[in-house]
PDB file of C-alpha atoms in Angstrom:
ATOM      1  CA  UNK A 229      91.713 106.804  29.836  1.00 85.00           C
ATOM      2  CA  UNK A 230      88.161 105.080  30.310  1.00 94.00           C
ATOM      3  CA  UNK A 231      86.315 101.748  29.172  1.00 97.00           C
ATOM      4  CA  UNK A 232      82.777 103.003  28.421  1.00 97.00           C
ATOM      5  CA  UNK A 233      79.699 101.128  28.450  1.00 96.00           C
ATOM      6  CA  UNK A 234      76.485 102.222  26.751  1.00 94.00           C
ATOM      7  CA  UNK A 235      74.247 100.838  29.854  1.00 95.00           C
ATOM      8  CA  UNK A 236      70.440 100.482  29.259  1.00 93.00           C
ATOM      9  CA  UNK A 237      69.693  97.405  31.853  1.00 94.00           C
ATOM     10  CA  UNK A 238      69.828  94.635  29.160  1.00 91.00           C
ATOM     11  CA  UNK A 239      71.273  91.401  29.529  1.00 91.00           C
ATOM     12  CA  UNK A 240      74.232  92.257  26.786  1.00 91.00           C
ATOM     13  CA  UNK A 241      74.530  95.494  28.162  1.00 94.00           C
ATOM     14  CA  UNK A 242      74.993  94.267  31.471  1.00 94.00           C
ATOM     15  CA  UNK A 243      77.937  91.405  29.527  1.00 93.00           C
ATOM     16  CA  UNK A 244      79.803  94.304  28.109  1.00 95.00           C
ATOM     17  CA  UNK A 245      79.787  95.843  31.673  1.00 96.00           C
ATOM     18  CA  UNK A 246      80.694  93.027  33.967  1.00 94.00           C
ATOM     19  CA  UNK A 247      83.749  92.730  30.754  1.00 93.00           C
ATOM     20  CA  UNK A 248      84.702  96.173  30.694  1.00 95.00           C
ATOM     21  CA  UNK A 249      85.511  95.404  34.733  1.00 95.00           C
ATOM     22  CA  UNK A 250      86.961  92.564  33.775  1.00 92.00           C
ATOM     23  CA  UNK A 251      89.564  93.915  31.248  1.00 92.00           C
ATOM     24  CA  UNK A 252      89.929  97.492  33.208  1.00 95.00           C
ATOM     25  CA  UNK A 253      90.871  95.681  36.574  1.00 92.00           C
ATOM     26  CA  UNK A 254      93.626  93.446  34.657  1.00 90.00           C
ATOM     27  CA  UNK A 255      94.895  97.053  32.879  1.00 93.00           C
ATOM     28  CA  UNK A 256      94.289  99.303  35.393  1.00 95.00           C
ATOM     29  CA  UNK A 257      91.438 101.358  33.335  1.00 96.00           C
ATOM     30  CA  UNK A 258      88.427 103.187  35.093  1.00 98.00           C
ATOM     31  CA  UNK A 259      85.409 102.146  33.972  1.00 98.00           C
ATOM     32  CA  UNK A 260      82.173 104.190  33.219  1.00 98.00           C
ATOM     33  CA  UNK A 261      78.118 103.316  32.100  1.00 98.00           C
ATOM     34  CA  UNK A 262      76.469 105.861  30.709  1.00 97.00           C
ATOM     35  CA  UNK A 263      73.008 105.695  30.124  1.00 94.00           C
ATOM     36  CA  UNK A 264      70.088 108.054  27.866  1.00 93.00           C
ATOM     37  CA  UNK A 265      66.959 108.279  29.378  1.00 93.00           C
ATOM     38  CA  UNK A 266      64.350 109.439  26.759  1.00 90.00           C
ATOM     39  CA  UNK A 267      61.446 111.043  29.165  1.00 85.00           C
ATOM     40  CA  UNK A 268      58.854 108.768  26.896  1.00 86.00           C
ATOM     41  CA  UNK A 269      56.994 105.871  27.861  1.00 88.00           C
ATOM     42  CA  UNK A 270      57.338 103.840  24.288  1.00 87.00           C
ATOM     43  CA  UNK A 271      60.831 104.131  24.790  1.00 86.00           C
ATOM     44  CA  UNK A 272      60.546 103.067  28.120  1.00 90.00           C
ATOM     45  CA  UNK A 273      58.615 100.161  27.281  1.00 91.00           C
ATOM     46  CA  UNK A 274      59.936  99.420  24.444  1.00 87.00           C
ATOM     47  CA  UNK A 275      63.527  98.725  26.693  1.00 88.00           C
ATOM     48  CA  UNK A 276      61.653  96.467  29.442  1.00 92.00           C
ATOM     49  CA  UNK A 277      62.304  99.474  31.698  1.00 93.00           C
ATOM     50  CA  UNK A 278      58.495  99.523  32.982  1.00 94.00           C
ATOM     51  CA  UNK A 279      55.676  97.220  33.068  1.00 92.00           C
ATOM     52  CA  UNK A 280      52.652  97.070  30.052  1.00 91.00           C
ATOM     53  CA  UNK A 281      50.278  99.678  32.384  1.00 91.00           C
ATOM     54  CA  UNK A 282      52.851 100.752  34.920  1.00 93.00           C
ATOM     55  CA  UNK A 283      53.273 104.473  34.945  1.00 93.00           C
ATOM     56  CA  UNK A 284      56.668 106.021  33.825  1.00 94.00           C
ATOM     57  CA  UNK A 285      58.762 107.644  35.864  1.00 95.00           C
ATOM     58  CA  UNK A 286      62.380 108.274  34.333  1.00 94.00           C
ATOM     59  CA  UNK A 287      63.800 109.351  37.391  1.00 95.00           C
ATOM     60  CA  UNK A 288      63.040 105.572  38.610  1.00 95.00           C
ATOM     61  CA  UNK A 289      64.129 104.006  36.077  1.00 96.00           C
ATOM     62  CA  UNK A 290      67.773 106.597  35.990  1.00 97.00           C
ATOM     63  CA  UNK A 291      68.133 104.942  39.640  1.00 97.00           C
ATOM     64  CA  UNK A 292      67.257 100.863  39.004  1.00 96.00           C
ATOM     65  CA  UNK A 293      69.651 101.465  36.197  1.00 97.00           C
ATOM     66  CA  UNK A 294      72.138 102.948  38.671  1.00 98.00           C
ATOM     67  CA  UNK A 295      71.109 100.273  40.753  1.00 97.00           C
ATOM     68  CA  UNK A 296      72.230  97.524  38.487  1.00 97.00           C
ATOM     69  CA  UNK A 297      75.369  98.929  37.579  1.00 97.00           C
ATOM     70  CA  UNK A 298      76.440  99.042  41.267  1.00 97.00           C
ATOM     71  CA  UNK A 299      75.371  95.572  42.167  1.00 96.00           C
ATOM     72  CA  UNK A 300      77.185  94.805  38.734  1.00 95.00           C
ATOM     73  CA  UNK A 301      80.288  96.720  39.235  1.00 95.00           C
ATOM     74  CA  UNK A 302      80.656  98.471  42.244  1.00 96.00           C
ATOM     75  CA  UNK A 303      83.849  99.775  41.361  1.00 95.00           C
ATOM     76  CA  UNK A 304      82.691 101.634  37.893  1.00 97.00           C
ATOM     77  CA  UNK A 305      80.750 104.793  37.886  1.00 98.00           C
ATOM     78  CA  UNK A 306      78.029 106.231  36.340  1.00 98.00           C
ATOM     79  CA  UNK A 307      76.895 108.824  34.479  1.00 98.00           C
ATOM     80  CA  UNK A 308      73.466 109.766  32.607  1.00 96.00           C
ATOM     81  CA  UNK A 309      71.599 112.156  30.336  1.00 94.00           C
ATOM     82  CA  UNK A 310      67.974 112.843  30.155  1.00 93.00           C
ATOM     83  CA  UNK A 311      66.339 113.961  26.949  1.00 90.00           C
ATOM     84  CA  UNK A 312      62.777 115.183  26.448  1.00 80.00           C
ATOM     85  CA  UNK A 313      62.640 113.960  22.934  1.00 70.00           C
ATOM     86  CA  UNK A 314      61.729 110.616  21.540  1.00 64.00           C
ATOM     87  CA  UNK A 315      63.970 110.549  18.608  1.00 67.00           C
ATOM     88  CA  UNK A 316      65.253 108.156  16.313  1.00 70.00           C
ATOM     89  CA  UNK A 317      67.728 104.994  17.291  1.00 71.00           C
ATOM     90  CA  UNK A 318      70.414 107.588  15.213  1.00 71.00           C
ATOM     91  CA  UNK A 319      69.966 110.505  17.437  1.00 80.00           C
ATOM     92  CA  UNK A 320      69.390 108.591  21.092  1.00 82.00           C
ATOM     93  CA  UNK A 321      73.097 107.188  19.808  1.00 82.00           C
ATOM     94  CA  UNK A 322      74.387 110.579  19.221  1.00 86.00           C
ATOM     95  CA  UNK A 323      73.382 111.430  22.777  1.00 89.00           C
ATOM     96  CA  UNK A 324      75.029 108.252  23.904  1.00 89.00           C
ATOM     97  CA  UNK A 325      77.855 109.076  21.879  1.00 89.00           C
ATOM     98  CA  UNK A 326      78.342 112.559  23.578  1.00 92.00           C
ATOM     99  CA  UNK A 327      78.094 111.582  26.841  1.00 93.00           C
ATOM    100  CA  UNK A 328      80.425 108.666  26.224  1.00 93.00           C
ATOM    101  CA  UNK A 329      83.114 111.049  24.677  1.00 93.00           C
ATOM    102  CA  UNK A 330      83.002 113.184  28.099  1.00 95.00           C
ATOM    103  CA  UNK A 331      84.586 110.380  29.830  1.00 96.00           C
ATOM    104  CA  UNK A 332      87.492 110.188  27.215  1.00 93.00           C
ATOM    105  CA  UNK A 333      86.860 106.558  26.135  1.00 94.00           C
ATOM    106  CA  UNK A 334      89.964 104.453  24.883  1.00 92.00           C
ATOM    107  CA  UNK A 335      87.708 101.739  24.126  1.00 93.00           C
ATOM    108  CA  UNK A 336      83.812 101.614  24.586  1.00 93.00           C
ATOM    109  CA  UNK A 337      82.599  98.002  25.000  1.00 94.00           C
ATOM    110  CA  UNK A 338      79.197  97.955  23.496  1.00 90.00           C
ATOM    111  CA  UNK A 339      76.613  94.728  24.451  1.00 89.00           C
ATOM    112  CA  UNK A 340      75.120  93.968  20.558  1.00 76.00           C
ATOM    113  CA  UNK A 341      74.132  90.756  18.658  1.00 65.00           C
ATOM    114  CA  UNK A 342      73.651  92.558  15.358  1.00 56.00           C
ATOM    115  CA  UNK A 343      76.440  95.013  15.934  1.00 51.00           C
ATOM    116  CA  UNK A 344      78.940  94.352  12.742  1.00 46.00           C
ATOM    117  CA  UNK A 345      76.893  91.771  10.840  1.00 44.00           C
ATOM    118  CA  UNK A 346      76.886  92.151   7.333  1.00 40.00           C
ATOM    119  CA  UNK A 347      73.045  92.395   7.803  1.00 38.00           C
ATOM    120  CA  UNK A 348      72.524  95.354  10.306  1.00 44.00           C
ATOM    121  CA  UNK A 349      69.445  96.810  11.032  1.00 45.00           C
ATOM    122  CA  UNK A 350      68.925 100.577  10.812  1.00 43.00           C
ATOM    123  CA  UNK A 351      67.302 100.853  14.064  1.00 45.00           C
ATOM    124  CA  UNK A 352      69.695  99.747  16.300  1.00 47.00           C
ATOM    125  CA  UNK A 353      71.348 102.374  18.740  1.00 49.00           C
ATOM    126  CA  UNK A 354      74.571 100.114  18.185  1.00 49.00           C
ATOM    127  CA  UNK A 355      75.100 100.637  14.890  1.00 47.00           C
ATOM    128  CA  UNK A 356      75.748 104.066  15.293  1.00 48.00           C
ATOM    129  CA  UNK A 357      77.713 104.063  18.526  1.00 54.00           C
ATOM    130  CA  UNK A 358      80.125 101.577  16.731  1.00 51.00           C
ATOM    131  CA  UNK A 359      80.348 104.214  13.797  1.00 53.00           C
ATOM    132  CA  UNK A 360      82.509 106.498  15.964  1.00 55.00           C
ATOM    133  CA  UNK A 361      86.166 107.048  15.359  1.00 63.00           C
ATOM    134  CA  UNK A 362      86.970 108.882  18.532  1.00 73.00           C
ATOM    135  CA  UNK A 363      87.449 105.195  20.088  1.00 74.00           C
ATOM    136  CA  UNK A 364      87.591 101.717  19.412  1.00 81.00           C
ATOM    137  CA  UNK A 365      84.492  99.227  20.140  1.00 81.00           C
ATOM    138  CA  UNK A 366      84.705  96.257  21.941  1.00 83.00           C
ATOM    139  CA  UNK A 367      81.781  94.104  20.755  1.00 82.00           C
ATOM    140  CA  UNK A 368      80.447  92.117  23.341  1.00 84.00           C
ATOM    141  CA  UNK A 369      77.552  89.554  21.664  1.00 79.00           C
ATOM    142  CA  UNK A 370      77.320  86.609  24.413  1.00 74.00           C
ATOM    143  CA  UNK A 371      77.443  86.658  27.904  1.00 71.00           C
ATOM    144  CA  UNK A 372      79.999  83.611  28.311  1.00 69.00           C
ATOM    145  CA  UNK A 373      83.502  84.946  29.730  1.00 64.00           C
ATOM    146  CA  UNK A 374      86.609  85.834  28.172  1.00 61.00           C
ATOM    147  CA  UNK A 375      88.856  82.941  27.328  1.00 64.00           C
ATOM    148  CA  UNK A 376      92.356  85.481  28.431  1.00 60.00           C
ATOM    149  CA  UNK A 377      94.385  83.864  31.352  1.00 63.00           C
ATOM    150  CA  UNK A 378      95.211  87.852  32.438  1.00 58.00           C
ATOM    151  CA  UNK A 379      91.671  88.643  32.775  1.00 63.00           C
ATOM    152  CA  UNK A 380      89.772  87.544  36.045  1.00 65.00           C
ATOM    153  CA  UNK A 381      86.308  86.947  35.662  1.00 65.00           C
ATOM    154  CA  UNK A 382      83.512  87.736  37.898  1.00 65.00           C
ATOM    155  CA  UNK A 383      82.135  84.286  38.603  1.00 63.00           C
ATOM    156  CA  UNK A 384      78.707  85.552  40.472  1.00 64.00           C
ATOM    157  CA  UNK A 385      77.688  86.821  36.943  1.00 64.00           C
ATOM    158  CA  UNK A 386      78.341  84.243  35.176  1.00 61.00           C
ATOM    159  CA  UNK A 387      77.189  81.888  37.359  1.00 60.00           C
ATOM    160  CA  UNK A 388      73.780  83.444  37.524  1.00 55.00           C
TER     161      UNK A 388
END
């Protein structure tokens, strides 16, 4: 059994990570980011990954993001898929969906502020990782901590 977390650098992303750690250490889960690297430079820019006219190198970017998950969570691993393609947010999820179902998720805890709404946009990766029945979805839409006296929270992140 494994808490996944859908990891692309952002600051929710990074909440659903630091509480994935949170709830794995307090039931003894592993926990795993995964991350899909699109080899396109929209994409890229699209997720703050590079710079207006920096160059794109998604080999860089796989290893900041690697980066940030170990400075985040040492103790979680990390696993990643590059994909030529550009394709839709529905696709890019199905990718993220794949590679989350190799680590056997129990829960995936997914860092979304339109996740669930009654509103939900079509474009959001999100929306279709939460779709998936293979595993339940732990929303995570602030960064504040958990408010469960089991759970011990990582005070350098939220202190930031």
């Amino acid at each position: 059994m494994t808490f996944v977390v859908p990891f692309d650098g952002s600051d929710l992303a990074e909440a659903a990570l630091v509480r994935a750690v949170e709830y794995g250490a307090a039931l003894d889960v592993a926990v795993t980011a995964v991350t899909v690297v699109p080899e396109r430079t929209r994409y890229a820019r699209e997720k703050s990954w590079i710079g207006r006219d920096e160059n794109y190198d998604p080999g860089r970017v796989v290893e900041s993001l690697r980066g940030r998950v170990e400075t985040l969570a040492p103790e979680a691993s990390f696993d990643f898929e590059r994909i030529r393609e550009f394709p839709p947010e529905a696709e890019i999820a199905e990718h993220i969906g794949a590679l989350a179902l190799e680590h056997d998720p129990a829960v995936v805890f997914l860092g979304s502020d339109n996740v669930g709404r009654v509103v939900t946009p079509l474009a959001s990766v999100g929306v279709h990782v939460a779709a998936e029945d293979d595993y339940d979805v732990f929303i995570v839409r602030r960064p504040s901590p958990p408010r469960i006296d089991a759970v011990e929270r990582h005070d350098a992140f939220y202190d930031a």
